[in-house]
Coordinates of C-alpha atoms and ligand atoms in Angstrom, one line a residue:
Chain A
X1 CA -144.6 138.8 70.7
X2 CA -145.4 137.6 67.2
X3 CA -148.9 137.0 68.4
X4 CA -149.1 140.7 69.6
X5 CA -148.2 141.9 66.1
X6 CA -150.7 139.6 64.4
X7 CA -153.3 140.9 66.8
X8 CA -152.5 144.5 66.0
X9 CA -152.5 143.7 62.3
X10 CA -155.9 142.1 62.6
X11 CA -157.2 145.2 64.4
X12 CA -156.0 147.5 61.7
X13 CA -157.4 145.2 59.0
X14 CA -160.8 145.2 60.7
X15 CA -160.8 149.0 61.1
X16 CA -159.6 149.5 57.5
X17 CA -162.3 147.2 56.2
X18 CA -164.9 148.8 58.3
X19 CA -163.8 152.3 57.2
X20 CA -163.7 151.4 53.5
X21 CA -167.0 149.6 53.4
X22 CA -168.8 152.5 55.1
X23 CA -167.1 155.4 53.4
X24 CA -169.8 157.3 51.4
X25 CA -167.2 158.0 48.7
X26 CA -166.9 154.3 48.0
X27 CA -169.7 153.2 45.6
X28 CA -172.4 151.0 47.2
X29 CA -172.4 147.4 46.0
X30 CA -175.0 146.0 48.4
X31 CA -177.1 149.0 49.5
X32 CA -178.9 151.1 46.8
X33 CA -177.2 154.3 48.0
X34 CA -173.6 154.9 49.3
X35 CA -174.7 156.6 52.5
X36 CA -176.7 153.6 53.8
X37 CA -173.7 151.6 54.9
X38 CA -172.6 154.4 57.1
X39 CA -176.1 154.8 58.4
X40 CA -176.3 151.2 59.5
X41 CA -172.7 150.5 60.6
X42 CA -171.2 153.9 61.5
X43 CA -167.9 155.2 60.4
X44 CA -164.7 154.4 62.4
X45 CA -163.3 157.9 62.1
X46 CA -166.5 159.5 63.3
X47 CA -166.7 157.0 66.1
X48 CA -163.2 158.0 67.1
X49 CA -164.1 161.6 66.8
X50 CA -167.1 161.1 69.0
X51 CA -164.9 159.4 71.7
X52 CA -162.4 162.2 71.5
X53 CA -165.2 164.8 71.8
X54 CA -166.6 163.1 74.9
X55 CA -163.3 163.1 76.7
X56 CA -162.1 166.5 75.6
X57 CA -165.4 168.1 76.2
X58 CA -165.8 166.3 79.5
X59 CA -169.3 165.4 78.7
X60 CA -168.7 161.7 79.2
X61 CA -167.2 161.7 82.7
X62 CA -170.4 161.9 84.8
X63 CA -172.0 159.2 82.7
X64 CA -169.0 157.0 82.8
X65 CA -168.6 157.5 86.5
X66 CA -172.2 156.4 87.1
X67 CA -172.0 153.3 84.9
X68 CA -168.6 152.2 86.4
X69 CA -169.9 152.8 90.0
X70 CA -173.0 150.7 89.3
X71 CA -170.9 148.0 87.7
X72 CA -168.4 147.9 90.6
X73 CA -171.0 147.9 93.2
X74 CA -172.9 145.1 91.5
X75 CA -169.7 143.2 91.0
X76 CA -168.5 143.5 94.6
X77 CA -171.8 143.0 96.3
X78 CA -172.8 140.1 94.1
X79 CA -169.4 138.5 94.6
X80 CA -169.4 138.9 98.3
X81 CA -173.0 137.6 98.6
X82 CA -172.3 134.7 96.2
X83 CA -169.3 133.7 98.3
X84 CA -171.1 133.9 101.6
X85 CA -174.2 132.0 100.3
X86 CA -172.0 129.4 98.5
X87 CA -169.9 128.8 101.6
X88 CA -173.0 128.5 103.8
X89 CA -175.0 126.1 101.5
X90 CA -171.9 124.2 100.7
X91 CA -171.4 123.5 104.4
X92 CA -175.0 123.0 105.3
X93 CA -176.3 120.0 103.3
X94 CA -179.8 120.1 104.8
X95 CA -180.4 123.8 103.9
X96 CA -178.9 123.1 100.5
X97 CA -181.3 120.2 99.9
X98 CA -184.3 122.3 100.9
X99 CA -183.4 125.3 98.8
X100 CA -182.2 123.3 95.9
X101 CA -185.2 123.5 93.6
X102 CA -185.6 127.3 94.3
X103 CA -182.0 127.9 93.5
X104 CA -182.3 125.9 90.3
X105 CA -185.5 127.9 89.3
X106 CA -183.9 131.3 90.1
X107 CA -180.9 130.3 88.1
X108 CA -182.8 129.1 85.1
X109 CA -185.0 132.2 85.1
X110 CA -183.8 134.8 82.5
X111 CA -183.1 137.4 85.2
X112 CA -182.7 140.4 83.0
X113 CA -186.5 140.3 83.0
X114 CA -186.3 141.5 86.6
X115 CA -185.1 144.9 85.5
X116 CA -188.6 146.5 85.2
X117 CA -189.5 145.1 88.7
X118 CA -186.4 146.6 90.2
X119 CA -187.3 149.9 88.6
X120 CA -190.6 149.8 90.3
X121 CA -189.0 148.9 93.6
X122 CA -185.8 151.0 93.6
X123 CA -186.7 153.8 91.2
X124 CA -184.8 155.0 88.2
X125 CA -181.6 155.8 90.0
X126 CA -178.5 153.7 90.5
X127 CA -180.0 151.3 93.0
X128 CA -182.2 149.5 90.4
X129 CA -179.2 149.0 88.1
X130 CA -177.0 147.7 90.9
X131 CA -179.8 145.3 92.0
X132 CA -180.0 143.9 88.5
X133 CA -176.2 143.5 88.3
X134 CA -176.1 141.8 91.6
X135 CA -178.7 139.2 90.6
X136 CA -176.6 138.5 87.5
X137 CA -173.3 138.2 89.3
X138 CA -174.5 136.5 92.4
X139 CA -175.6 133.3 90.9
X140 CA -172.5 132.7 88.8
X141 CA -170.3 133.2 91.9
X142 CA -172.6 131.4 94.2
X143 CA -172.7 128.2 92.0
X144 CA -168.9 128.2 91.7
X145 CA -168.3 128.6 95.4
X146 CA -170.9 126.0 96.2
X147 CA -169.2 123.6 93.8
X148 CA -165.8 124.5 95.1
X149 CA -166.8 123.8 98.7
X150 CA -168.3 120.5 97.8
X151 CA -165.3 119.4 95.8
X152 CA -162.8 120.0 98.5
X153 CA -160.5 117.0 98.5
X154 CA -161.7 114.6 101.3
X155 CA -158.1 113.7 102.0
X156 CA -157.0 117.3 102.5
X157 CA -160.0 117.9 104.7
X158 CA -159.4 114.8 106.8
X159 CA -155.7 115.8 107.1
X160 CA -156.5 119.3 108.3
X161 CA -158.9 117.8 110.9
X162 CA -156.2 115.4 112.1
X163 CA -153.8 118.4 112.4
X164 CA -156.3 119.8 114.8
X165 CA -158.1 122.4 112.8
X166 CA -161.3 123.7 114.4
X167 CA -164.5 124.2 112.4
X168 CA -163.5 127.9 111.9
X169 CA -160.0 127.0 110.9
X170 CA -161.3 124.5 108.4
X171 CA -163.4 127.2 106.9
X172 CA -160.5 129.6 106.8
X173 CA -157.7 127.3 105.8
X174 CA -159.4 124.6 103.7
X175 CA -162.8 125.5 102.3
X176 CA -162.1 129.1 101.4
X177 CA -158.8 128.6 99.6
X178 CA -160.3 125.6 97.8
X179 CA -163.3 127.6 96.7
X180 CA -161.1 130.5 95.7
X181 CA -159.9 129.0 92.5
X182 CA -163.5 128.4 91.5
X183 CA -164.4 132.0 92.5
X184 CA -161.8 133.4 90.1
X185 CA -162.9 131.2 87.3
X186 CA -166.4 132.8 87.8
X187 CA -165.2 136.4 88.3
X188 CA -164.2 136.7 84.7
X189 CA -167.7 136.0 83.6
X190 CA -169.1 138.2 86.4
X191 CA -167.3 141.3 85.2
X192 CA -169.1 141.2 81.9
X193 CA -172.4 140.5 83.6
X194 CA -172.0 143.4 86.0
X195 CA -171.7 145.6 83.0
X196 CA -174.8 144.0 81.4
X197 CA -176.8 144.8 84.6
X198 CA -175.7 148.4 84.7
X199 CA -176.1 149.1 81.0
X200 CA -179.4 147.2 80.4
X201 CA -180.8 149.0 83.5
X202 CA -179.8 152.4 82.2
X203 CA -181.0 151.5 78.7
X204 CA -184.5 150.6 80.1
X205 CA -184.9 153.8 82.1
X206 CA -182.5 156.4 83.6
X207 CA -181.2 159.9 83.1
X208 CA -177.5 159.2 83.3
X209 CA -174.9 156.6 82.5
X210 CA -173.4 155.2 79.3
X211 CA -176.4 153.0 78.7
X212 CA -178.6 156.2 78.8
X213 CA -176.3 157.9 76.2
X214 CA -176.5 154.9 73.9
X215 CA -180.3 154.9 74.3
X216 CA -180.5 158.6 73.5
X217 CA -178.3 158.3 70.4
X218 CA -180.3 155.3 69.2
X219 CA -183.4 157.4 69.4
X220 CA -182.0 159.8 66.8
X221 CA -180.3 157.1 64.7
X222 CA -176.9 158.3 65.6
X223 CA -175.2 155.0 65.1
X224 CA -171.7 156.4 65.6
X225 CA -172.4 157.4 69.1
X226 CA -174.0 154.0 69.8
X227 CA -170.8 152.3 68.6
X228 CA -168.6 154.7 70.5
X229 CA -170.5 153.9 73.7
X230 CA -170.2 150.2 73.1
X231 CA -166.4 150.5 72.5
X232 CA -166.0 152.5 75.6
X233 CA -167.9 149.9 77.7
X234 CA -165.9 147.1 76.1
X235 CA -162.6 148.8 77.0
X236 CA -163.6 149.3 80.6
X237 CA -164.8 145.7 80.8
X238 CA -161.4 144.6 79.6
X239 CA -159.7 146.8 82.1
X240 CA -161.8 145.3 85.0
X241 CA -161.2 141.8 83.7
X242 CA -157.4 142.6 83.6
X243 CA -157.6 143.7 87.2
X244 CA -159.3 140.5 88.2
X245 CA -156.6 138.5 86.3
X246 CA -153.9 140.5 88.1
X247 CA -155.4 139.8 91.5
X248 CA -155.8 136.2 90.5
X249 CA -152.2 135.8 89.6
X250 CA -151.2 137.2 92.9
X251 CA -153.5 135.1 95.0
X252 CA -153.3 131.8 93.1
X253 CA -149.5 131.3 92.9
X254 CA -150.0 127.9 94.3
X255 CA -151.9 126.6 91.3
X256 CA -150.0 124.5 88.7
X257 CA -150.0 125.9 85.2
X258 CA -149.8 123.9 82.0
X259 CA -146.7 125.6 80.8
X260 CA -144.6 125.7 84.0
X261 CA -141.3 124.6 82.6
X262 CA -139.1 127.3 81.2
X263 CA -137.6 126.9 77.8
X264 CA -133.9 127.6 77.2
Chain B
X1 CA -138.9 98.9 126.2
X2 CA -142.6 98.1 125.7
X3 CA -144.8 98.0 128.8
X4 CA -148.1 96.3 129.0
X5 CA -150.1 99.5 128.7
X6 CA -152.1 99.9 125.5
X7 CA -152.1 103.3 123.9
X8 CA -154.6 102.4 121.3
X9 CA -157.2 99.6 121.3
X10 CA -159.7 98.7 118.6
X11 CA -162.2 96.2 119.9
X12 CA -164.5 94.2 117.7
X13 CA -164.8 96.8 115.1
X14 CA -167.3 96.3 112.4
X15 CA -167.7 98.7 109.4
X16 CA -170.6 98.4 107.1
X17 CA -170.9 100.6 104.0
X18 CA -174.2 101.2 102.3
X19 CA -173.8 99.8 98.8
X20 CA -174.9 101.9 96.0
X21 CA -176.4 99.1 93.8
X22 CA -178.3 97.5 96.5
X23 CA -179.0 99.7 99.6
X24 CA -180.6 96.7 101.4
X25 CA -177.4 94.7 101.3
X26 CA -174.6 96.8 103.0
X27 CA -171.0 95.9 102.2
X28 CA -169.3 94.6 105.4
X29 CA -165.7 95.8 104.9
X30 CA -164.4 95.0 108.4
X31 CA -166.0 92.5 110.8
X32 CA -165.3 92.0 114.5
X33 CA -161.7 93.2 114.1
X34 CA -159.7 93.7 117.2
X35 CA -156.2 95.0 117.5
X36 CA -154.2 96.9 120.1
X37 CA -150.9 98.8 120.2
X38 CA -148.8 99.1 123.3
X39 CA -147.1 102.4 124.2
X40 CA -143.9 102.7 122.1
X41 CA -144.7 99.7 120.0
X42 CA -144.3 99.6 116.2
X43 CA -147.1 97.5 114.7
X44 CA -147.3 96.7 111.0
X45 CA -150.6 95.7 109.4
X46 CA -150.5 93.8 106.2
X47 CA -153.4 92.6 104.1
X48 CA -154.5 92.2 100.5
X49 CA -155.6 95.3 98.6
X50 CA -159.2 96.4 99.3
X51 CA -159.4 94.4 102.5
X52 CA -160.1 97.4 104.8
X53 CA -156.8 98.6 106.1
X54 CA -157.5 102.2 105.4
X55 CA -160.9 101.8 106.9
X56 CA -159.5 100.4 110.1
X57 CA -157.0 103.3 110.3
X58 CA -159.8 105.9 109.8
X59 CA -161.6 104.3 112.7
X60 CA -158.5 104.6 114.8
X61 CA -158.1 108.2 113.8
X62 CA -161.7 109.0 114.7
X63 CA -162.5 110.1 111.2
X64 CA -164.9 107.2 110.7
X65 CA -167.3 106.0 113.3
X66 CA -167.5 102.2 113.2
X67 CA -170.9 100.5 112.8
X68 CA -170.1 98.7 116.0
X69 CA -167.2 98.2 118.3
X70 CA -165.1 100.3 120.6
X71 CA -162.0 102.4 120.2
X72 CA -160.0 103.3 123.3
X73 CA -157.0 105.7 123.6
X74 CA -155.0 105.1 126.7
X75 CA -158.0 103.2 128.0
X76 CA -160.4 106.1 127.4
X77 CA -163.2 105.7 124.8
X78 CA -162.5 107.8 121.8
X79 CA -164.9 110.6 121.0
X80 CA -164.5 112.5 117.8
X81 CA -161.1 113.0 116.3
X82 CA -158.2 111.2 117.9
X83 CA -156.2 114.1 119.3
X84 CA -153.4 111.9 120.3
X85 CA -152.8 110.6 116.9
X86 CA -151.0 111.9 113.8
X87 CA -152.1 110.5 110.4
X88 CA -150.1 110.0 107.3
X89 CA -152.7 109.4 104.5
X90 CA -152.4 107.0 101.7
X91 CA -153.6 109.7 99.2
X92 CA -151.9 113.0 98.7
X93 CA -153.3 115.2 101.5
X94 CA -151.1 118.3 101.6
X95 CA -152.9 121.6 101.3
X96 CA -152.0 122.6 97.7
X97 CA -152.4 126.3 98.5
X98 CA -149.7 126.1 101.2
X99 CA -146.0 125.9 100.6
X100 CA -144.1 122.9 101.9
X101 CA -143.1 124.9 105.0
X102 CA -146.6 126.3 105.6
X103 CA -147.9 122.7 105.3
X104 CA -145.6 121.5 108.0
X105 CA -146.4 124.4 110.3
X106 CA -150.2 124.1 109.7
X107 CA -150.8 121.9 112.7
X108 CA -148.7 124.2 114.9
X109 CA -150.7 127.2 113.6
X110 CA -154.0 125.5 114.3
X111 CA -152.8 125.0 117.9
X112 CA -152.1 128.7 118.2
X113 CA -148.3 128.5 118.3
X114 CA -146.7 131.8 117.5
X115 CA -145.8 132.1 113.8
X116 CA -142.1 132.7 114.2
X117 CA -141.7 129.8 116.6
X118 CA -143.8 127.6 114.3
X119 CA -141.7 128.5 111.3
X120 CA -138.5 127.6 113.1
X121 CA -139.9 124.2 114.2
X122 CA -141.2 123.6 110.7
X123 CA -137.9 124.4 109.1
X124 CA -136.1 122.0 111.5
X125 CA -138.5 119.2 110.5
X126 CA -138.1 119.9 106.8
X127 CA -134.4 119.7 107.4
X128 CA -134.8 116.4 109.2
X129 CA -136.6 114.8 106.2
X130 CA -134.0 116.2 103.8
X131 CA -136.1 119.1 102.4
X132 CA -134.4 122.0 104.1
X133 CA -134.1 123.9 100.8
X134 CA -137.6 123.3 99.6
X135 CA -139.7 125.1 102.1
X136 CA -141.0 127.7 99.7
X137 CA -142.2 125.2 97.1
X138 CA -145.8 124.4 96.6
X139 CA -146.9 120.8 96.6
X140 CA -147.3 120.7 92.8
X141 CA -143.7 121.8 92.5
X142 CA -142.5 118.8 94.5
X143 CA -142.0 115.2 93.4
X144 CA -144.3 112.5 94.8
X145 CA -141.5 111.3 97.1
X146 CA -140.9 114.8 98.3
X147 CA -144.6 115.3 99.0
X148 CA -144.5 112.1 101.1
X149 CA -141.6 113.5 103.1
X150 CA -143.4 116.8 103.7
X151 CA -146.4 114.8 104.9
X152 CA -144.2 112.9 107.3
X153 CA -142.7 116.2 108.6
X154 CA -146.2 117.6 108.8
X155 CA -147.3 114.7 111.0
X156 CA -144.2 114.6 113.2
X157 CA -144.1 118.3 113.8
X158 CA -147.1 118.0 116.2
X159 CA -145.2 115.3 118.1
X160 CA -148.2 113.0 118.4
X161 CA -148.1 110.0 120.7
X162 CA -149.6 107.7 118.2
X163 CA -148.6 107.5 114.5
X164 CA -151.0 106.2 112.0
X165 CA -149.3 105.6 108.7
X166 CA -151.2 104.3 105.6
X167 CA -148.8 102.9 103.0
X168 CA -146.7 105.9 103.4
X169 CA -143.8 104.8 101.2
X170 CA -145.5 102.6 98.7
X171 CA -145.2 105.2 95.9
X172 CA -141.5 105.6 96.3
X173 CA -138.7 103.8 94.4
X174 CA -136.8 101.1 96.3
X175 CA -133.7 103.2 97.2
X176 CA -135.6 106.3 98.4
X177 CA -138.0 104.0 100.3
X178 CA -135.2 102.2 102.2
X179 CA -133.7 105.6 103.0
X180 CA -137.0 106.8 104.4
X181 CA -137.6 103.6 106.3
X182 CA -134.3 103.9 108.0
X183 CA -135.0 107.6 108.7
X184 CA -138.3 106.7 110.2
X185 CA -136.8 104.0 112.4
X186 CA -134.1 106.5 113.5
X187 CA -136.7 109.1 114.4
X188 CA -138.9 106.5 116.1
X189 CA -136.1 105.0 118.2
X190 CA -135.0 108.5 119.4
X191 CA -138.6 109.2 120.5
X192 CA -140.6 106.0 120.9
X193 CA -144.2 106.4 119.7
X194 CA -146.9 103.9 119.2
X195 CA -147.1 103.2 115.5
X196 CA -149.6 101.5 113.2
X197 CA -147.9 101.1 109.9
X198 CA -150.0 99.8 107.1
X199 CA -148.4 98.3 104.1
X200 CA -149.1 95.6 101.5
X201 CA -145.3 94.9 101.4
X202 CA -144.5 92.1 103.8
X203 CA -140.8 92.7 103.7
X204 CA -141.3 96.3 104.7
X205 CA -143.6 95.2 107.5
X206 CA -141.1 92.8 109.0
X207 CA -138.1 95.0 108.7
X208 CA -139.7 97.9 110.5
X209 CA -142.0 96.5 113.1
X210 CA -142.2 94.8 116.5
X211 CA -145.3 92.9 115.5
X212 CA -147.0 92.1 112.2
X213 CA -150.7 91.7 112.0
X214 CA -152.1 89.9 109.0
X215 CA -155.6 90.8 107.9
X216 CA -157.9 88.4 106.0
X217 CA -159.3 89.3 102.6
X218 CA -162.6 91.2 102.5
X219 CA -165.5 91.3 102.9
X220 CA -165.6 90.8 106.7
X221 CA -161.9 91.6 107.2
X222 CA -160.4 90.7 110.6
X223 CA -156.9 89.8 111.8
X224 CA -156.0 86.2 111.1
X225 CA -152.5 86.1 112.5
X226 CA -150.1 88.0 114.7
X227 CA -146.3 87.6 114.5
X228 CA -143.8 89.0 116.9
X229 CA -140.8 90.2 115.1
X230 CA -137.8 89.6 117.4
X231 CA -135.2 91.0 115.1
X232 CA -132.6 93.0 117.0
X233 CA -132.6 96.8 116.9
X234 CA -131.2 99.2 115.7
X235 CA -132.0 97.8 112.2
X236 CA -130.9 98.7 108.8
X237 CA -133.9 97.8 106.6
X238 CA -131.7 96.8 103.6
X239 CA -129.3 94.5 105.6
X240 CA -131.8 92.9 107.9
X241 CA -133.6 91.4 104.9
X242 CA -130.6 89.2 104.3
X243 CA -130.5 87.6 107.8
X244 CA -131.7 84.0 108.2
X245 CA -134.1 85.1 111.0
X246 CA -135.8 87.5 108.7
X247 CA -136.1 84.9 105.9
X248 CA -137.6 82.5 108.4
X249 CA -140.1 85.0 109.6
X250 CA -141.0 86.0 106.1
X251 CA -141.6 82.4 105.1
X252 CA -143.8 81.8 108.0
X253 CA -145.9 84.9 107.6
X254 CA -146.1 84.6 103.9
X255 CA -147.5 81.1 104.3
X256 CA -150.2 82.5 106.5
X257 CA -151.0 85.3 104.0
X258 CA -150.9 83.4 100.8
X259 CA -154.4 82.0 101.0
X260 CA -155.9 85.4 101.8
X261 CA -154.1 87.0 98.9
X262 CA -155.4 84.4 96.6
X263 CA -158.9 84.9 98.0
X264 CA -158.8 88.6 97.5
X265 CA -157.4 88.1 94.0
X266 CA -160.2 85.7 93.1
X267 CA -162.9 88.0 94.5
X268 CA -161.7 91.1 92.7
X269 CA -160.6 89.7 89.4
X270 CA -163.6 87.4 88.5
X271 CA -162.8 85.3 85.4
X272 CA -163.8 86.9 82.1
X273 CA -166.9 85.4 80.6
X274 CA -166.3 82.8 77.9
X275 CA -165.4 84.2 74.6
X276 CA -164.3 87.6 75.9
Ligands
ATP301 N1 -167.0 105.2 101.9 C1 -167.1 103.9 101.4 N2 -168.3 103.5 100.8 C2 -168.4 102.3 100.3 N3 -167.4 101.3 100.4 C3 -166.3 101.7 100.9 C4 -166.0 103.0 101.5 N4 -164.8 103.1 101.9 C5 -164.2 101.9 101.7 N5 -165.1 101.0 101.1 C6 -164.9 99.6 100.7 O1 -164.3 99.0 101.8 C7 -163.3 98.1 101.4 C8 -162.0 98.4 102.1 O2 -161.5 99.7 101.7 P1 -160.1 100.2 102.2 O3 -159.9 101.5 101.6 O4 -160.1 100.2 103.7 O5 -159.1 99.1 101.6 P2 -157.5 99.0 101.8 O6 -157.3 97.8 102.6 O7 -157.0 100.3 102.4 O8 -157.0 98.9 100.3 P3 -155.7 99.4 99.7 O9 -154.6 98.4 100.1 O10 -155.9 99.2 98.2 O11 -155.5 100.8 100.1 C9 -163.2 98.2 99.9 O12 -163.9 97.1 99.3 C10 -163.9 99.5 99.6 O13 -164.6 99.4 98.4
MG302 MG1 -155.9 101.8 101.7

């Protein structure tokens, strides 16, 4: 609990510092004019006001809905694809050997660059953003599942075979659970990347979404709105990450934790 | 008691492993090794560490195809996994994502036995190995000895005709170990199965088995001696060690083994270079 207090205190200190340093009434000590700090860094109260306005006025909901939907679609489709491909290549060494250099190349490629291509292919609507998010999420999950399948304990595998498991039962009862802990490790990264896909896509070209709002505000140097958009996205990324953590704690009860003993 | 029928035969098994440093020179772990187990017979296999005991057992289980040689189960050549055998591995092999009970019932589940029925049988087996109250625990929440007992229950729950056990009790303390050995003997005499029991502990081998097979040191491991253990049953593994017959057998077998142990020792622990 002490940690929580310290965390809240730090948040207040940061907000206070930010507020003081950008307040036009405070004399400038770095910039040549007291308004400049607010121009570059925004003002916390105005950012809050912006957020309140969005929600009260209802202006934000359609944009937020679009961004969240893109993110969730990219996250789910990328994860499912990554798991399927990871399981397949993990279990098919020949295919894995053939595809190996291509996978390495695709993974090494800075895939955000694909955004313009996806715009050409899928238009300026949601599909191009989802596609970008999928390419980002897919590889993270895929590599983790692939690794997870290949690192299945040979003793556990042999034991399951001796207990009479068929090929399908091995997949269901050995490979999948074993890969699952690796999947969850990757999902926390994937949540952030799904957002990156959606927002970068919107930023580069669209007529809706939080990324679009940020792009618009940036065009008129409305830094408060830009920061409000960033905060909003961060918040939702945290919520989604929390949801993943919650599911993880449900599904992974069998995993040992470092601090398993209870203290008196 | 034991009839002449062999439930498991390994005939002139040779296992070569490709060696990593020198692919042209494979490592011959097991060479021309033959051994057979009669129905209902308890055979113990002893040999120095690294000689190829686990390798032989993997061959018997059908997990490892030998480079040459034949495996027969009830006279039939073995194809694929040995379905008649249960295997208790040397390493921890429980599924960490399954509770103790779910581990014991895994084999029953794979066989399509209805869940409630499987649970009842699994619980009974856990009870029999003294873990009735631990069914809900995950493997990481059990001690090493408890995990071994779960593994024993897991193997026995399928009621296999042949038991392959690879140093099952070597990680346990002496007291627990003797308890488990007596438990195993009790279970085995109630329902006679063919057993290959691997151990590096000669006393354990003699006190449990009908026959002790001594393997040579590797490379090119093969049986170098076979000793019939004519100690009376039922046995108590702690008491039987004090009988003169046991001591006599122990002396005889140890004599045969000693050279091999020294050989294995010399091969694995090459002398340090001068000045090291
Ligand atoms: N997959 C493998 N590849 C290469 N060498 C192997 C492989 N498996 C076993 N060996 C070698 O074969 C020999 C026998 O191994 P094995 O595990 O059968 O020994 P063991 O008798 O069971 O030893 P221990 O008593 O220590 O368990 C060892 O020298 C080992 O290095
Ligand atoms: Mg071994």
